[in-house]
Tab-separated table of C-alpha atoms and ligand atoms in Angstrom:
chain	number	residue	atom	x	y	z
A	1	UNK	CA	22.460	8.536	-122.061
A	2	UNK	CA	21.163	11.694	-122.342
A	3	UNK	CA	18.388	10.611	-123.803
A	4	UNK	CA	17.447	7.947	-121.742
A	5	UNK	CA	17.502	10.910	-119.545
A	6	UNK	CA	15.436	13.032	-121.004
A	7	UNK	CA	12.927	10.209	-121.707
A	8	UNK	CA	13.093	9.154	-117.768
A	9	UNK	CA	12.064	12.519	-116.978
A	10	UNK	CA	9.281	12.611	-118.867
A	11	UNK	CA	7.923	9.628	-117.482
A	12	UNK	CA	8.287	10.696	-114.045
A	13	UNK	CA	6.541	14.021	-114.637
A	14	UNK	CA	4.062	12.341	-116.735
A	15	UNK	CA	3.196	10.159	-113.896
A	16	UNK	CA	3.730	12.756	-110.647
A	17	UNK	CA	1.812	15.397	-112.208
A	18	UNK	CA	-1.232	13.506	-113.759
A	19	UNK	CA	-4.070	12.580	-111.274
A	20	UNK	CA	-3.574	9.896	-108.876
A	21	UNK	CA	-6.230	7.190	-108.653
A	22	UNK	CA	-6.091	6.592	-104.820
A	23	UNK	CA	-4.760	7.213	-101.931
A	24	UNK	CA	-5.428	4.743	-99.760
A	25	UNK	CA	-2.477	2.930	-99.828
A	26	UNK	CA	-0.112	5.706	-99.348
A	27	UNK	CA	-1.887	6.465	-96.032
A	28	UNK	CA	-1.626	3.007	-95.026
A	29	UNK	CA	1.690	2.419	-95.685
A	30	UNK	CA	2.419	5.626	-93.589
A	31	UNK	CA	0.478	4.479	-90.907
A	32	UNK	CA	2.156	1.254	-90.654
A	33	UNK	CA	5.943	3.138	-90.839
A	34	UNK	CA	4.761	5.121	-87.976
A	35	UNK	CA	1.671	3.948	-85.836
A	36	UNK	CA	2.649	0.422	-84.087
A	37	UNK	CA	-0.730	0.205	-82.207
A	38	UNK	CA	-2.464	0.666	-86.450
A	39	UNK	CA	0.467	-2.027	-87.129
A	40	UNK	CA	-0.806	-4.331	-84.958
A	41	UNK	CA	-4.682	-3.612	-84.961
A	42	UNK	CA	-4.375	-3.993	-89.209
A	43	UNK	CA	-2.814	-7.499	-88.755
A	44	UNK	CA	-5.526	-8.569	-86.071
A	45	UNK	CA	-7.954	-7.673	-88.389
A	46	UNK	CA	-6.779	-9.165	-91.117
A	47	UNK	CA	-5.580	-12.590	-89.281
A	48	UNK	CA	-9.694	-12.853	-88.024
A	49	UNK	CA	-11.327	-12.095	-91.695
A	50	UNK	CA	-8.987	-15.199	-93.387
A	51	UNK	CA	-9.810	-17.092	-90.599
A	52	UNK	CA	-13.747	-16.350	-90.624
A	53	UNK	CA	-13.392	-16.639	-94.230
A	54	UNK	CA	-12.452	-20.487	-94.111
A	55	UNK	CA	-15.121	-21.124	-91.690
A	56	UNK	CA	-17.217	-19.332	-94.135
A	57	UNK	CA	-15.846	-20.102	-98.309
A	58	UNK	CA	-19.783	-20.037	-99.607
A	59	UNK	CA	-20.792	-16.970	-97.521
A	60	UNK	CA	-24.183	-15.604	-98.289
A	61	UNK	CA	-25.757	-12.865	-96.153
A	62	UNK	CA	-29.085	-13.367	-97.478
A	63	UNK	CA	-29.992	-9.900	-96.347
A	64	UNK	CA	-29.309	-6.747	-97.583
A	65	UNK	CA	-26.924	-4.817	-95.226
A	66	UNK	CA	-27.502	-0.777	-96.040
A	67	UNK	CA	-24.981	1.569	-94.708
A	68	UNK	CA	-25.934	5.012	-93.539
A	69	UNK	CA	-23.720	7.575	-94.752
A	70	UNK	CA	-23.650	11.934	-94.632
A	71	UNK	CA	-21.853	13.498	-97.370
A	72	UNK	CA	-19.819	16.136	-96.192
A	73	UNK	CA	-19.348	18.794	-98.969
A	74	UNK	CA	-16.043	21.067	-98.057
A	75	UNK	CA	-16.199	24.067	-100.711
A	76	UNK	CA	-14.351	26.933	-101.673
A	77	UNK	CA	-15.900	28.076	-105.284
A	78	UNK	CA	-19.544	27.233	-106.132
A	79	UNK	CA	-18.237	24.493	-108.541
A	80	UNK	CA	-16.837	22.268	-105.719
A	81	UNK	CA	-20.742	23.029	-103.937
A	82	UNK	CA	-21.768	20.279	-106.171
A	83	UNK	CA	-25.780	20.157	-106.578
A	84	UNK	CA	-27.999	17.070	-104.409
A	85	UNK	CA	-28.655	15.732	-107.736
A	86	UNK	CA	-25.418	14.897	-108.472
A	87	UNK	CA	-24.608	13.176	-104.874
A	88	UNK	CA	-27.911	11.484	-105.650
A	89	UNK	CA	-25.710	10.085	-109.255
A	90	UNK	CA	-23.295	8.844	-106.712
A	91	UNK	CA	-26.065	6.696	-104.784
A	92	UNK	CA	-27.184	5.261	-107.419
A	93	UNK	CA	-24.275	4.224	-109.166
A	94	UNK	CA	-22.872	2.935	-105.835
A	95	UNK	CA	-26.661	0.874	-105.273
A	96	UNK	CA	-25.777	-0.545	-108.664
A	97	UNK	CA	-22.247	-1.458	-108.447
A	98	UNK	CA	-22.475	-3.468	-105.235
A	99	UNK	CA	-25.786	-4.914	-106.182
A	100	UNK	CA	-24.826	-6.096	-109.084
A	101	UNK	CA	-27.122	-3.933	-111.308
A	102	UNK	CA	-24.805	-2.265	-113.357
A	103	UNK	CA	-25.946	-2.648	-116.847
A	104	UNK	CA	-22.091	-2.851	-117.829
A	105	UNK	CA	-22.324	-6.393	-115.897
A	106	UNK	CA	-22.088	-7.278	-119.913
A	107	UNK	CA	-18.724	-6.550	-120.497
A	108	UNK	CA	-17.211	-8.863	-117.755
A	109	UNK	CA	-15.499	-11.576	-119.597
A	110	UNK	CA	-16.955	-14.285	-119.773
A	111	UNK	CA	-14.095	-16.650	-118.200
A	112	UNK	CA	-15.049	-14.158	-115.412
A	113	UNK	CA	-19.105	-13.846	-115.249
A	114	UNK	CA	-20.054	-16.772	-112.708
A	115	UNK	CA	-17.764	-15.325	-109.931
A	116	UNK	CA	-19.282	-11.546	-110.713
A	117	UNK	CA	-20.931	-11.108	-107.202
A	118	UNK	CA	-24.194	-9.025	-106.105
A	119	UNK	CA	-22.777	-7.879	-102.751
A	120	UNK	CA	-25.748	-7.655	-101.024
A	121	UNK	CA	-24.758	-4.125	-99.279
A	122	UNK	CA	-27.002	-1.112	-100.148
A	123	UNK	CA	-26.339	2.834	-99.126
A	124	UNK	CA	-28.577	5.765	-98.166
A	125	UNK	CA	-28.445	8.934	-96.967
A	126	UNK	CA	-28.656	9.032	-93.405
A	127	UNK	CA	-32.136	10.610	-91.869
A	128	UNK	CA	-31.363	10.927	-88.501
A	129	UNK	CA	-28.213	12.741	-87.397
A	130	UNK	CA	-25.921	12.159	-84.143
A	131	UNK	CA	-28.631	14.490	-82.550
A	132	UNK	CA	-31.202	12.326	-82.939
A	133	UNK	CA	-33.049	15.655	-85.840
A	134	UNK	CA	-33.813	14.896	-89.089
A	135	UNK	CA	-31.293	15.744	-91.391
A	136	UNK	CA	-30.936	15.661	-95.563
A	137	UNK	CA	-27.499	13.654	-94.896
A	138	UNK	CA	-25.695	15.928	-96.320
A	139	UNK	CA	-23.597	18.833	-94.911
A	140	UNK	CA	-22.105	21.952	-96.608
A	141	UNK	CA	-19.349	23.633	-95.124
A	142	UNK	CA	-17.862	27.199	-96.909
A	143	UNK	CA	-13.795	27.165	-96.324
A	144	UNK	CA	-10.823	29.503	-97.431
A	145	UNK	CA	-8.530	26.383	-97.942
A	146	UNK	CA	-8.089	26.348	-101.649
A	147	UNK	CA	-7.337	22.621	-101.767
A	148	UNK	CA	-6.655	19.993	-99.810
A	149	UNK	CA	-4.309	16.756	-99.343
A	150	UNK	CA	-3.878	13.788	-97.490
A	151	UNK	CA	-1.744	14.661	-95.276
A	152	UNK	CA	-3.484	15.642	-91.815
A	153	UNK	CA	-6.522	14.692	-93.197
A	154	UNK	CA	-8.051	18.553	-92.635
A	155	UNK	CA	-11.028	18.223	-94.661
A	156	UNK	CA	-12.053	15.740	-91.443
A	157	UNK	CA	-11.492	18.410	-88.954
A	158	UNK	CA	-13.715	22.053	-88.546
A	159	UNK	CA	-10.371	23.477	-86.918
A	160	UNK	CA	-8.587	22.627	-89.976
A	161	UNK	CA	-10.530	24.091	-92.797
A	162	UNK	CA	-12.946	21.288	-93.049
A	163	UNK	CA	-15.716	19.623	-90.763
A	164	UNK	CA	-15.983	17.264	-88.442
A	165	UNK	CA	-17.017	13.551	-89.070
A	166	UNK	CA	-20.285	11.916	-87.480
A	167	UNK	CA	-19.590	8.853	-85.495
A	168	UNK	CA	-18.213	6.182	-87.559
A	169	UNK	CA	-19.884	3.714	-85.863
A	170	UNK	CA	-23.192	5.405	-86.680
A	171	UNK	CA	-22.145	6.486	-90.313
A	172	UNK	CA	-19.755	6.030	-93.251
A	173	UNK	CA	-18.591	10.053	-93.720
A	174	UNK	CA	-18.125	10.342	-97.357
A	175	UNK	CA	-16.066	14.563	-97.471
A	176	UNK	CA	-15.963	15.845	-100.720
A	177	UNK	CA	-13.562	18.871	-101.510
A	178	UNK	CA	-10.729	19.725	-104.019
A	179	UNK	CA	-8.306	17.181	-103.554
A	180	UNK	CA	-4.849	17.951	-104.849
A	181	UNK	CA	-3.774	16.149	-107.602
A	182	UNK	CA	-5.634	12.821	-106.157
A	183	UNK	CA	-8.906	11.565	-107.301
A	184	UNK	CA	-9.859	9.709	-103.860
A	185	UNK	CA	-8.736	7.682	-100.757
A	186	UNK	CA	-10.063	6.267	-97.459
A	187	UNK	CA	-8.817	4.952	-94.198
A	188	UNK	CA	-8.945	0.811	-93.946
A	189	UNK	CA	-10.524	-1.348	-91.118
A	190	UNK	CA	-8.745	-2.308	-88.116
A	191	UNK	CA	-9.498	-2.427	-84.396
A	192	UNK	CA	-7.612	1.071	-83.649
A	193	UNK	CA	-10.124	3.645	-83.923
A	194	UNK	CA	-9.206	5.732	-86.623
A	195	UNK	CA	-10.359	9.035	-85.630
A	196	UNK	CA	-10.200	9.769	-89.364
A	197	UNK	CA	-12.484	7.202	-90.327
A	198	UNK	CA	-14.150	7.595	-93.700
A	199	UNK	CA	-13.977	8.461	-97.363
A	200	UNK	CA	-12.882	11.286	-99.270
A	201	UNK	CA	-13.455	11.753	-103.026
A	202	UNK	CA	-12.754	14.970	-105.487
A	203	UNK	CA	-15.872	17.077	-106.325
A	204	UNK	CA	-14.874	15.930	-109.748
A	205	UNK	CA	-15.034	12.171	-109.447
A	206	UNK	CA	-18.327	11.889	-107.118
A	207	UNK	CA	-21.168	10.653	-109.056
A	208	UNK	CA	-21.782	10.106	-112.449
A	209	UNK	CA	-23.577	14.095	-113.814
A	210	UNK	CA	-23.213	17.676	-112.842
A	211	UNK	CA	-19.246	18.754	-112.729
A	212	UNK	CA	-17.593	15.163	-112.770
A	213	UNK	CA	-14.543	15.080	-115.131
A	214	UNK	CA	-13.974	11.999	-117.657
A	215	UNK	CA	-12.443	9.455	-117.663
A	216	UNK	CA	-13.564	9.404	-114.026
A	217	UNK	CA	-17.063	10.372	-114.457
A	218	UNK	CA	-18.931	7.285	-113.887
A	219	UNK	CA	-18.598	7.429	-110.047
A	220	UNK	CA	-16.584	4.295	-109.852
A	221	UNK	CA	-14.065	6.049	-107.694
A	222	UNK	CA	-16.291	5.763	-104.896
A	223	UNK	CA	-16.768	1.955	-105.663
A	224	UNK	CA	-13.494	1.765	-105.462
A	225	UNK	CA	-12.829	3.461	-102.185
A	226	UNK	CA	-16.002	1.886	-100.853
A	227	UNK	CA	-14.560	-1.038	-101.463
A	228	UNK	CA	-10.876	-0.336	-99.460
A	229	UNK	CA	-13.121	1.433	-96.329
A	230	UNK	CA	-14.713	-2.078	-96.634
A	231	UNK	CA	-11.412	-4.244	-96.106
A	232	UNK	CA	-10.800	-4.995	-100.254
A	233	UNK	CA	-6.804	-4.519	-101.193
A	234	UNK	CA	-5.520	-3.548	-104.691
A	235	UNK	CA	-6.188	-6.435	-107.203
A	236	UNK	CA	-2.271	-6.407	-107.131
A	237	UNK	CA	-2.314	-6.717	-103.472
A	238	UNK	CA	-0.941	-4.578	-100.920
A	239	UNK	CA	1.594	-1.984	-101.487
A	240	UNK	CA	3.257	-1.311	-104.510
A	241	UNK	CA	5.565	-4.214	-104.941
A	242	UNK	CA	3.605	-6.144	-107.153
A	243	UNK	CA	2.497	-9.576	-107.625
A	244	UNK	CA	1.349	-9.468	-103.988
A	245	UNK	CA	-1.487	-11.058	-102.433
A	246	UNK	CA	-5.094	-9.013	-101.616
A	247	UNK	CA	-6.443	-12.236	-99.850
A	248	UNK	CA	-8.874	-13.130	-102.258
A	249	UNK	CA	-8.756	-16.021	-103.853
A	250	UNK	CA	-11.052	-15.620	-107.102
A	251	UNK	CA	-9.015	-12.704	-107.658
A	252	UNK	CA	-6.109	-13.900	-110.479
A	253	UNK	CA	-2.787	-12.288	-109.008
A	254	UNK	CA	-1.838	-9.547	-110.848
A	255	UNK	CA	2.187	-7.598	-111.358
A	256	UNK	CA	0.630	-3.997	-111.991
A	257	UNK	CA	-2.536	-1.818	-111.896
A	258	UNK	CA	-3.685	-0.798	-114.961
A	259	UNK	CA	-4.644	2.054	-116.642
A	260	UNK	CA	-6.833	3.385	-119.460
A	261	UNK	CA	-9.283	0.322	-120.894
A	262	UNK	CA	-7.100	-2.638	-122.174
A	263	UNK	CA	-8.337	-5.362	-123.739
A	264	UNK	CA	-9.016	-9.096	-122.417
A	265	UNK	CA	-6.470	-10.500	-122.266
A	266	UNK	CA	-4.121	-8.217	-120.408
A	267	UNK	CA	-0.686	-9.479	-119.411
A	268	UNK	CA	-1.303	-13.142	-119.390
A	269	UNK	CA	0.951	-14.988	-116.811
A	270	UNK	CA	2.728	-12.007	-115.939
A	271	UNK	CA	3.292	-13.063	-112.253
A	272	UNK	CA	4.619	-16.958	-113.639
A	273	UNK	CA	1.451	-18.080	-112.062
A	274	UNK	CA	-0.825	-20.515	-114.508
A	275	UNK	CA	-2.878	-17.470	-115.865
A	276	UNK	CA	-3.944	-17.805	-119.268
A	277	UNK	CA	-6.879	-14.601	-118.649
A	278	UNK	CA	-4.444	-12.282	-117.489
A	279	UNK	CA	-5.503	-9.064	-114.984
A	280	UNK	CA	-9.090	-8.947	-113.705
A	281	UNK	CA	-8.435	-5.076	-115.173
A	282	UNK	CA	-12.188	-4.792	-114.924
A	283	UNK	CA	-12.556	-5.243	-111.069
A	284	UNK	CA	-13.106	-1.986	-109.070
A	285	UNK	CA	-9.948	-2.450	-107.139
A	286	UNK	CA	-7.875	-1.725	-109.844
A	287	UNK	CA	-7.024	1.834	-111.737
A	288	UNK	CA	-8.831	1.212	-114.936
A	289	UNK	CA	-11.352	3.856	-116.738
A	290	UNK	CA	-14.352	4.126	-114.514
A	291	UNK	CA	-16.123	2.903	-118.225
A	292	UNK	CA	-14.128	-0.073	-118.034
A	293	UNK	CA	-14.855	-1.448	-114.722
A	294	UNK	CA	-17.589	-3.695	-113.859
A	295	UNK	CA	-16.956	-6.182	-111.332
A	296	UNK	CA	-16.197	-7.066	-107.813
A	297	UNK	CA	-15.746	-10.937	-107.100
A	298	UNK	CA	-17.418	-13.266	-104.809
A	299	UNK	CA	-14.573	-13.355	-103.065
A	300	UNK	CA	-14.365	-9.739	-102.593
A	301	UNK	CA	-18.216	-9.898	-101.401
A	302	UNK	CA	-16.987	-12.463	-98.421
A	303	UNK	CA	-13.854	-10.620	-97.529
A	304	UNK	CA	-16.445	-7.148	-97.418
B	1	ZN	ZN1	-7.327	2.158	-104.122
B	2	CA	CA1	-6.112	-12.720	-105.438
């Protein structure tokens, strides 16, 4: 017993100290416990993408949609004032990933290849800020906060510690800082106006050179929360209850996010669903090595 104990404690502090992969849905879930008009604006949104999604199962934009996004770098020490060449890793990796140019493209399985989408969406650094001035797209803000969490979101807010976001209608804010103990997260779409709206990724994990940290130094955390501040769930679906649904079809369902880089196949019918190839452990969406993911689905592309 005491053993069992012993060994259950380990686990927990294994897991509650290590880094978390994301955020996001942690800061939906507390939304939805305690915002009604976020409860109801998430399910509106949701309720019109399936339904545009049926009138739409072989969507192709044919164009290439680029967002316009500032990086906002929040610093304390001269480490976390990471260098333009390294946000410029992030760009490229991200004009790669969603474009289907990643070289690691290889490594999807091949059970898998044909539904490996290029997702037609591009990002830049914005030129013009709110002003209407040039600007680098990138902002640098000195602060005495030594790191920061999720909670209040005060990287987001000048008064806070941090610095202010640029309209989100305008721009996807991408704040970089020293996030506690987290490697990422970002607020999802509805029609409430988040006045939070944007990404937020660890001066560690952004890009793929300079001061990022393995296993999280190919810049597939920002894929990944790219992906959520672009409507994509969890492979495993929402929350953490497993075997849930993240409204994509091509997307097998899956019982748990994975860690590390398994090999295909990984848990094989684990949800008593007829799954012979297991977890799609290499999409973005789930928690996998950012060497060992390669893919979002065609599925995904519609649903973005
Ligand atoms: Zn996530
Ligand atoms: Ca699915």
């Amino acid at each position: 017993m005491k053993q069992t104990l012993l060994l259950l404690l380990v686990v927990f502090t294994t897991h509650s100290f290590s880094q978390q992969r994301c955020g996001t849905t942690e800061r939906t879930e507390h939304l939805l416990q305690n915002n009604k008009d976020f409860t109801i604006a998430k399910q509106k949104v949701n309720t019109e993408t399936q339904k545009w999604i049926e009138k739409n199962p072989n969507f192709s934009s044919k164009t290439i949609i680029t967002i316009p996004v500032v990086v906002h770098v929040v610093y304390k020490t001269t480490v976390q004032n990471i260098s333009v060449n390294q946000i410029m890793s992030q760009f490229d990796v991200l004009n790669r990933d969603f474009r289907k140019l990643n070289i690691d493209t290889i490594n999807t399985p091949s059970v898998w290849k044909q539904i490996a989408a290029d997702c037609e969406i591009e990002f830049c650094l914005a030129t013009t800020d709110p002003n209407g001035n040039s600007t680098t797209g990138i902002t640098r803000t000195q602060t005495s906060t030594t790191s920061f969490g999720m909670q209040g979101d005060d990287m987001k807010s000048t008064s806070d510690g941090g610095v202010d976001g640029w309209p989100s209608d305008d721009y996807l804010n991408i704040w970089i800082c020293n996030l506690d103990n987290l490697l990422g997260y970002s607020t999802v779409p509805t029609s409430w106006n988040d006045p939070d709206d944007g990404v937020v990724i660890g001066y560690q994990y952004f890009g793929d050179m300079g001061v990022v940290q393995y296993p999280y130094n190919k810049g597939r955390t920002a894929t990944h929360e790219i992906g959520h501040w672009l409507n994509l769930e969890h492979v495993w679906g929402t929350g953490w209850s497993g075997c849930g649904d993240d409204y994509v079809n091509d997307t097998p369902t899956q019982e748990y996010e994975n860690y590390g880089c398994p090999s295909f196949p990984e848990a094989p019918n684990s949800c008593n669903t007829n799954n012979p190839n297991g977890d799609m452990f290499m999409n973005y969406m789930d928690y996998t090595n950012d060497a060992c993911m390669n893919m979002f689905t065609l599925g995904q592309k519609t649903r973005m």
